[in-house]
Amino acid sequence: MNLLKDLRDLFVPNRCLHCKTIIHKHQNFLCLSCSLQLSHTNFTDYNNNPLEKLFWGRVEIHQACSLYFYYKGSPIQTLLKELKYNGLQHFGTEAANTLIHELKETSRFSAIDMVVPVPLHPKKEKKRGYNQVETFGKTIATHLKAPYIRDALIKTANNKSQTKQTKEERHNSVKNMFKVNLKHNLNNKHILIVDDVLTTGATLLACINTLKNTYNVNISIITIACVV
Ligand SMILES: [Zn+2]
């Protein structure tokens, strides 16, 4: 079997997902040069970090962190696109494992009761076959010894891409887009919401407000990447 794999590797070389240069078959996703362009935020053990400040005056959260800074046209955008549209779920696991290394150095995220993903609309999830944040969220949840509740929040409207909307338009379009799933009682829990990328924070803010309108909860946030 290994011979077959070696033969396949000979004819179909492993390429960096971002710049397409040929990489060693054991290298994951990116060439060295593109890997070095991944920019760590170091927010994990950083109180009052810029991501947390984004929510100041809007909603009370406990802690927030993100693994990488997000830049358009950069390798992180490529990886997140592959994760979202081309089934690169292994990247979610790998990003979580990198973050877990950092979590081990801090007690900031140690008292989490459950991990809840930002949901996709059920129709979209069925079409895509998965929620892109699932491998990331489940790996973090296992590390925190907290259950991963995939359907604690339900997305009720199937919105179009938000990428061309202004910040204000985004906030208005996602404001009432989620509801809580009453089959789970989240009262008095510390909930960690996970998402792939935070850009304006509108989606996460809508999720937090939906939870807080129903329950007395503490909220923390972890995303793979963020724009701050
Ligand atoms: Zn590359």
XYZ file of N, CA and C in Angstrom, residues 2-190:
567
model
N 1.995 1.173 0.781
C 2.874 2.334 0.831
C 3.487 2.625 -0.525
N 3.741 1.546 -1.264
C 4.321 1.709 -2.594
C 3.341 2.479 -3.478
N 2.057 2.100 -3.358
C 1.031 2.798 -4.134
C 0.982 4.273 -3.765
N 1.093 4.514 -2.459
C 1.037 5.899 -1.986
C 2.255 6.675 -2.489
N 3.434 5.999 -2.433
C 4.650 6.658 -2.905
C 4.551 6.976 -4.389
N 3.965 6.031 -5.139
C 3.810 6.254 -6.574
C 2.875 7.429 -6.835
N 1.791 7.456 -6.042
C 0.832 8.561 -6.202
C 1.507 9.903 -5.876
N 2.321 9.888 -4.799
C 3.017 11.114 -4.409
C 3.980 11.578 -5.504
N 4.525 10.589 -6.216
C 5.472 10.922 -7.280
C 4.758 11.677 -8.405
N 3.555 11.220 -8.715
C 2.820 11.831 -9.830
C 1.915 12.982 -9.390
N 1.423 12.901 -8.147
C 0.574 13.986 -7.631
C 1.279 14.560 -6.401
N 2.216 15.457 -6.628
C 2.977 15.947 -5.478
C 2.108 16.766 -4.523
N 2.541 16.786 -3.273
C 1.865 17.583 -2.253
C 2.238 19.048 -2.484
N 1.229 19.903 -2.536
C 1.526 21.317 -2.782
C 1.047 22.200 -1.644
N 1.760 23.283 -1.445
C 1.331 24.284 -0.460
C -0.035 24.807 -0.913
N -0.989 24.824 -0.005
C -2.340 25.242 -0.379
C -2.388 26.710 -0.783
N -1.433 27.495 -0.309
C -1.481 28.929 -0.598
C -0.710 29.295 -1.864
N 0.593 28.959 -1.901
C 1.407 29.408 -3.044
C 1.628 28.299 -4.074
N 1.132 27.088 -3.773
C 1.164 25.945 -4.708
C 2.549 25.372 -4.963
N 3.539 25.823 -4.231
C 4.865 25.244 -4.401
C 4.844 23.795 -3.890
N 5.697 22.934 -4.456
C 5.703 21.526 -4.032
C 6.316 21.426 -2.631
N 5.652 20.692 -1.754
C 6.167 20.525 -0.392
C 6.318 19.041 -0.081
N 7.055 18.751 0.955
C 7.273 17.370 1.364
C 5.943 16.749 1.763
N 5.813 15.462 1.498
C 4.513 14.821 1.762
C 4.131 14.857 3.244
N 5.121 15.012 4.127
C 4.785 15.056 5.551
C 4.461 16.472 6.035
N 4.690 17.467 5.158
C 4.375 18.836 5.571
C 2.870 19.048 5.475
N 2.339 19.784 6.443
C 0.900 19.993 6.490
C 0.496 21.320 5.857
N -0.320 21.278 4.886
C -1.024 22.456 4.330
C -0.151 23.501 3.634
N 0.920 23.952 4.304
C 1.659 25.118 3.792
C 3.149 24.823 3.666
N 3.814 25.566 2.756
C 5.273 25.511 2.695
C 5.825 26.312 3.877
N 7.110 26.223 4.090
C 7.703 26.896 5.252
C 7.492 28.407 5.178
N 7.701 28.952 3.977
C 7.582 30.405 3.817
C 6.159 30.882 4.140
N 5.143 30.133 3.683
C 3.759 30.523 3.974
C 3.416 30.287 5.453
N 3.961 29.194 6.033
C 3.725 28.931 7.461
C 4.223 30.099 8.307
N 5.377 30.645 7.880
C 5.960 31.743 8.656
C 5.129 33.022 8.566
N 4.245 33.053 7.554
C 3.375 34.233 7.431
C 2.151 34.162 8.344
N 1.915 32.995 8.967
C 0.808 32.904 9.922
C 1.177 33.746 11.139
N 0.326 34.669 11.471
C 0.677 35.620 12.521
C -0.106 35.320 13.806
N 0.592 34.820 14.810
C -0.052 34.477 16.093
C -0.438 35.740 16.850
N -1.619 35.735 17.444
C -2.054 36.920 18.201
C -1.439 36.949 19.605
N -1.173 35.764 20.150
C -0.750 35.641 21.565
C -1.771 36.245 22.531
N -3.059 36.126 22.181
C -4.128 36.668 23.032
C -4.544 35.703 24.151
N -4.092 34.443 24.061
C -4.613 33.430 24.984
C -4.420 33.829 26.445
N -3.213 34.320 26.765
C -2.923 34.682 28.158
C -2.836 36.205 28.312
N -3.677 36.933 27.605
C -3.547 38.382 27.523
C -4.895 38.989 27.927
N -4.983 39.432 29.189
C -6.214 40.074 29.666
C -6.429 41.398 28.957
N -7.675 41.738 28.711
C -8.027 42.997 28.039
C -7.356 43.125 26.671
N -7.251 42.006 25.974
C -6.631 42.040 24.647
C -7.568 42.735 23.638
N -7.050 43.103 22.467
C -7.861 43.862 21.498
C -9.169 43.161 21.105
N -9.177 41.831 21.124
C -10.407 41.107 20.784
C -11.465 41.329 21.874
N -11.038 41.292 23.112
C -11.967 41.550 24.227
C -12.454 42.994 24.184
N -11.546 43.899 23.842
C -11.926 45.320 23.784
C -12.993 45.590 22.725
N -12.997 44.744 21.695
C -13.999 44.899 20.626
C -15.428 44.802 21.176
N -15.582 44.067 22.282
C -16.924 43.869 22.838
C -17.249 44.859 23.951
N -16.258 45.628 24.375
C -16.484 46.579 25.465
C -17.584 47.562 25.069
N -18.514 47.785 25.969
C -19.605 48.720 25.697
C -20.706 48.117 24.855
N -20.523 46.877 24.394
C -21.550 46.237 23.569
C -22.214 45.091 24.331
N -21.393 44.239 24.924
C -21.925 43.133 25.719
C -20.818 42.656 26.662
N -21.217 42.130 27.812
C -20.203 41.679 28.758
C -19.747 40.266 28.402
N -18.461 40.114 28.226
C -17.924 38.761 28.027
C -16.843 38.517 29.067
N -16.528 37.241 29.236
C -15.544 36.870 30.242
C -14.132 36.984 29.669
N -13.843 36.134 28.667
C -12.543 36.168 28.009
C -12.736 35.896 26.532
N -11.780 36.381 25.746
C -11.796 36.056 24.321
C -10.369 35.891 23.837
N -10.183 34.956 22.923
C -8.882 34.869 22.266
C -9.052 34.258 20.893
N -8.038 34.445 20.106
C -8.034 33.970 18.735
C -6.610 33.527 18.454
N -6.455 32.512 17.635
C -5.100 32.001 17.414
C -4.288 32.900 16.480
N -4.895 33.283 15.337
C -4.145 34.042 14.323
C -4.827 35.369 13.971
N -4.020 36.314 13.537
C -4.578 37.512 12.904
C -4.981 37.132 11.478
N -6.090 37.690 11.038
C -6.606 37.391 9.705
C -6.262 38.537 8.751
N -5.645 38.206 7.638
C -5.382 39.211 6.605
C -5.882 38.673 5.271
N -6.500 39.576 4.496
C -6.946 39.171 3.158
C -5.747 38.809 2.292
N -5.898 37.773 1.497
C -4.833 37.383 0.579
C -3.686 36.630 1.240
N -3.786 36.373 2.526
C -2.693 35.711 3.240
C -2.973 34.215 3.378
N -1.959 33.439 3.793
C -2.177 31.989 3.947
C -3.326 31.639 4.894
N -3.569 32.451 5.906
C -4.663 32.098 6.830
C -6.016 32.187 6.107
N -6.149 33.148 5.192
C -7.400 33.224 4.434
C -7.577 31.953 3.583
N -6.482 31.502 2.966
C -6.538 30.280 2.161
C -6.941 29.083 3.019
N -6.315 28.955 4.184
C -6.614 27.804 5.045
C -8.071 27.826 5.508
N -8.556 28.998 5.875
C -9.946 29.082 6.349
C -10.932 28.808 5.205
N -10.559 29.240 4.002
C -11.405 28.971 2.833
C -11.448 27.462 2.557
N -10.295 26.815 2.632
C -10.230 25.363 2.411
C -11.021 24.616 3.499
N -10.919 25.118 4.723
C -11.659 24.515 5.839
C -13.161 24.641 5.605
N -13.558 25.806 5.129
C -14.993 26.087 4.985
C -15.609 25.414 3.758
N -14.895 25.457 2.646
C -15.531 25.012 1.396
C -14.987 23.700 0.837
N -13.778 23.306 1.236
C -13.193 22.113 0.609
C -12.880 20.985 1.586
N -13.529 21.012 2.731
C -13.418 19.875 3.646
C -12.083 19.721 4.347
N -11.300 20.800 4.463
C -10.007 20.693 5.145
C -10.212 20.732 6.664
N -11.018 19.789 7.150
C -11.370 19.823 8.571
C -10.179 19.528 9.476
N -9.192 18.841 8.910
C -7.999 18.525 9.689
C -7.288 19.805 10.150
N -7.437 20.874 9.351
C -6.824 22.141 9.756
C -7.465 22.647 11.061
N -8.774 22.438 11.225
C -9.456 22.840 12.467
C -8.860 22.122 13.665
N -8.604 20.827 13.494
C -8.002 20.039 14.582
C -6.601 20.554 14.892
N -5.843 20.801 13.818
C -4.459 21.256 14.025
C -4.404 22.632 14.691
N -5.296 23.538 14.257
C -5.342 24.881 14.860
C -5.702 24.758 16.345
N -6.654 23.859 16.654
C -7.047 23.666 18.055
C -5.867 23.146 18.874
N -5.135 22.191 18.299
C -3.993 21.641 19.041
C -2.927 22.699 19.305
N -2.716 23.589 18.346
C -1.760 24.692 18.549
C -2.248 25.589 19.678
N -3.545 25.889 19.646
C -4.114 26.753 20.690
C -4.064 26.084 22.069
N -4.279 24.773 22.084
C -4.279 24.040 23.355
C -2.919 24.160 24.046
N -1.837 24.168 23.242
C -0.496 24.402 23.785
C -0.468 25.682 24.587
N -1.096 26.729 24.022
C -1.127 28.035 24.697
C -2.070 27.998 25.895
N -3.175 27.275 25.777
C -4.152 27.212 26.880
C -3.539 26.556 28.120
N -2.605 25.645 27.883
C -1.971 24.948 29.010
C -1.149 25.900 29.870
N -0.782 27.053 29.305
C 0.063 28.018 30.022
C -0.763 29.054 30.783
N -2.088 28.959 30.721
C -2.921 29.978 31.346
C -4.131 29.341 32.026
N -4.669 30.035 33.031
C -5.889 29.517 33.662
C -7.102 30.292 33.159
N -6.884 31.184 32.195
C -7.975 32.076 31.764
C -9.201 31.328 31.232
N -9.014 30.187 30.605
C -10.161 29.485 30.013
C -10.435 28.151 30.718
N -10.115 28.099 32.024
C -10.191 26.799 32.688
C -11.578 26.454 33.242
N -12.458 27.437 33.395
C -13.751 27.147 34.041
C -14.918 27.172 33.050
N -14.737 26.481 31.944
C -15.781 26.458 30.904
C -16.713 25.261 31.154
N -18.027 25.490 31.118
C -18.985 24.388 31.317
C -19.340 23.685 30.011
N -19.386 24.447 28.918
C -19.722 23.816 27.637
C -19.217 24.659 26.470
N -19.002 23.981 25.359
C -18.520 24.659 24.154
C -19.642 24.640 23.123
N -19.934 25.810 22.575
C -21.064 25.951 21.641
C -20.563 26.618 20.355
N -20.796 26.001 19.202
C -20.338 26.625 17.965
C -21.330 27.665 17.447
N -20.822 28.641 16.706
C -21.725 29.493 15.927
C -22.320 28.570 14.865
N -23.642 28.435 14.844
C -24.224 27.442 13.927
C -24.358 27.961 12.497
N -24.414 27.027 11.575
C -24.806 27.347 10.201
C -26.312 27.153 10.117
N -26.941 27.734 9.117
C -28.345 27.405 8.897
C -28.415 25.907 8.552
N -29.398 25.174 9.121
C -29.446 23.720 8.886
C -29.366 23.324 7.413
N -29.984 24.133 6.539
C -29.931 23.798 5.094
C -28.500 23.918 4.567
N -27.815 24.968 5.024
C -26.446 25.180 4.562
C -25.538 24.062 5.085
N -25.757 23.664 6.353
C -24.925 22.614 6.943
C -25.143 21.288 6.216
N -26.395 21.040 5.847
C -26.707 19.798 5.137
C -26.004 19.788 3.776
N -26.040 20.932 3.099
C -25.424 21.039 1.779
C -23.894 20.896 1.876
N -23.305 21.583 2.851
C -21.849 21.540 3.016
C -21.393 20.224 3.634
N -22.257 19.639 4.447
C -21.928 18.359 5.080
C -21.307 18.501 6.456
N -20.938 19.709 6.833
C -20.316 19.918 8.141
C -20.328 21.398 8.476
N -20.182 21.676 9.774
C -19.948 23.056 10.211
C -18.437 23.218 10.281
N -17.911 24.231 9.631
C -16.446 24.353 9.509
C -15.723 24.512 10.842
N -16.459 24.885 11.900
C -15.769 25.097 13.181
C -15.779 23.831 14.056
N -16.435 22.765 13.541
C -16.662 21.589 14.393
C -15.383 20.893 14.876
N -14.446 20.639 13.981
C -13.229 19.927 14.425
C -12.443 20.784 15.415
N -12.406 22.084 15.148
C -11.725 23.020 16.052
C -12.418 23.010 17.417
N -13.735 23.196 17.419
C -14.509 23.292 18.661
C -14.476 22.014 19.473
N -14.612 20.879 18.787
C -14.630 19.592 19.508
C -13.284 19.304 20.153
N -12.201 19.658 19.458
C -10.867 19.400 20.012
C -10.627 20.271 21.248
N -11.059 21.529 21.165
C -10.928 22.430 22.322
C -11.792 21.894 23.478
N -13.012 21.466 23.160
C -13.940 20.972 24.192
C -13.349 19.762 24.912
N -12.755 18.850 24.152
C -12.139 17.665 24.762
C -11.037 18.090 25.724
N -10.222 19.049 25.293
C -9.135 19.529 26.159
C -9.693 20.150 27.445
N -10.791 20.904 27.320
C -11.354 21.598 28.493
C -12.250 20.681 29.323
N -12.417 19.435 28.867
C -13.303 18.460 29.522
C -14.723 19.023 29.644
N -15.154 19.700 28.602
C -16.499 20.284 28.566
C -17.245 19.678 27.381
N -18.565 19.474 27.497
C -19.287 18.924 26.353
C -19.373 19.927 25.198
N -19.375 19.401 23.985
C -19.555 20.224 22.787
C -21.019 20.115 22.398
N -21.749 21.218 22.536
C -23.193 21.171 22.255
C -23.441 21.822 20.886
N -23.462 20.988 19.845
C -23.477 21.525 18.488
C -24.758 22.273 18.131
N -25.868 21.923 18.832
C -27.142 22.553 18.466
C -27.727 23.416 19.590
N -26.858 23.981 20.433
C -27.373 24.856 21.510
C -27.970 26.124 20.928
N -27.381 26.586 19.814
C -27.920 27.737 19.096
C -28.389 27.262 17.735
N -29.480 27.847 17.272
C -30.001 27.467 15.959
C -30.057 28.718 15.090
N -29.557 28.598 13.870
C -29.638 29.731 12.959
C -30.974 29.655 12.226
N -31.720 30.737 12.270
C -33.084 30.689 11.742
C -33.198 31.276 10.345
N -32.222 32.082 9.932
C -32.298 32.676 8.593
C -31.045 32.327 7.823
N -31.236 32.016 6.549
C -30.107 31.633 5.705
C -29.615 32.875 4.969
N -28.690 33.600 5.606
C -28.282 34.884 5.024
C -27.311 34.717 3.870
N -27.295 35.750 3.039
C -26.339 35.756 1.929
C -24.968 36.127 2.507
N -23.952 36.014 1.690
C -22.605 36.371 2.133
C -22.593 37.798 2.678
N -21.870 37.961 3.784
C -21.826 39.283 4.423
C -20.653 40.118 3.919
N -19.855 39.532 3.048
C -18.569 40.174 2.759
C -18.691 41.563 2.127
N -19.801 41.827 1.418
C -19.903 43.130 0.753
C -20.703 44.133 1.584
N -21.113 43.726 2.782
C -21.907 44.626 3.604
C -21.033 45.524 4.461
N -21.567 46.707 4.785
C -20.838 47.573 5.707
C -21.022 47.006 7.108
N -20.249 47.560 8.042
C -20.291 47.088 9.413
C -21.719 47.188 9.976
N -22.371 48.322 9.714
C -23.712 48.545 10.257
C -24.721 47.584 9.612
N -24.595 47.410 8.302
C -25.500 46.485 7.606
C -25.369 45.072 8.152
N -24.130 44.691 8.443
C -23.889 43.352 8.993
C -24.573 43.173 10.335
N -24.406 44.178 11.203
C -25.003 44.097 12.533
C -26.513 43.956 12.424
N -27.120 44.747 11.529
C -28.576 44.685 11.399
C -29.033 43.366 10.783
N -28.247 42.841 9.827
C -28.710 41.638 9.141
C -28.580 40.375 9.996
N -27.692 40.380 10.992
C -27.544 39.152 11.799
C -28.234 39.240 13.167
N -28.728 40.443 13.491
C -29.237 40.695 14.850
C -30.235 39.640 15.344
N -31.198 39.292 14.524
C -32.230 38.348 14.978
C -32.134 37.010 14.257
N -30.931 36.612 13.961
C -30.750 35.440 13.115
C -30.625 34.119 13.877
N -30.542 34.198 15.195
C -30.328 32.974 15.974
C -31.412 32.804 17.033
N -31.646 31.561 17.416
C -32.495 31.312 18.582
C -31.859 30.196 19.410
N -32.271 30.125 20.684
C -31.705 29.062 21.516
C -32.524 27.789 21.311
N -31.860 26.658 21.476
C -32.533 25.368 21.402
C -32.941 24.993 22.826
N -34.238 25.048 23.105
C -34.693 24.899 24.491
C -34.524 23.482 25.031
N -34.085 22.571 24.176
C -33.861 21.212 24.701
C -32.632 21.169 25.626
N -31.781 22.186 25.547
C -30.642 22.259 26.465
C -30.886 23.379 27.471
N -30.639 23.113 28.743
C -30.744 24.194 29.717
C -29.346 24.749 30.000
N -29.127 25.974 29.589
C -27.789 26.553 29.714
C -27.703 27.537 30.876
N -28.754 27.573 31.687
C -28.778 28.572 32.755
C -27.607 28.416 33.729
N -27.031 29.558 34.113
C -25.915 29.626 35.076
C -24.651 28.895 34.605
N -24.506 28.773 33.293
C -23.316 28.100 32.761
C -22.324 29.122 32.213
N -21.078 28.697 32.150
C -20.051 29.484 31.460
C -19.857 28.841 30.089
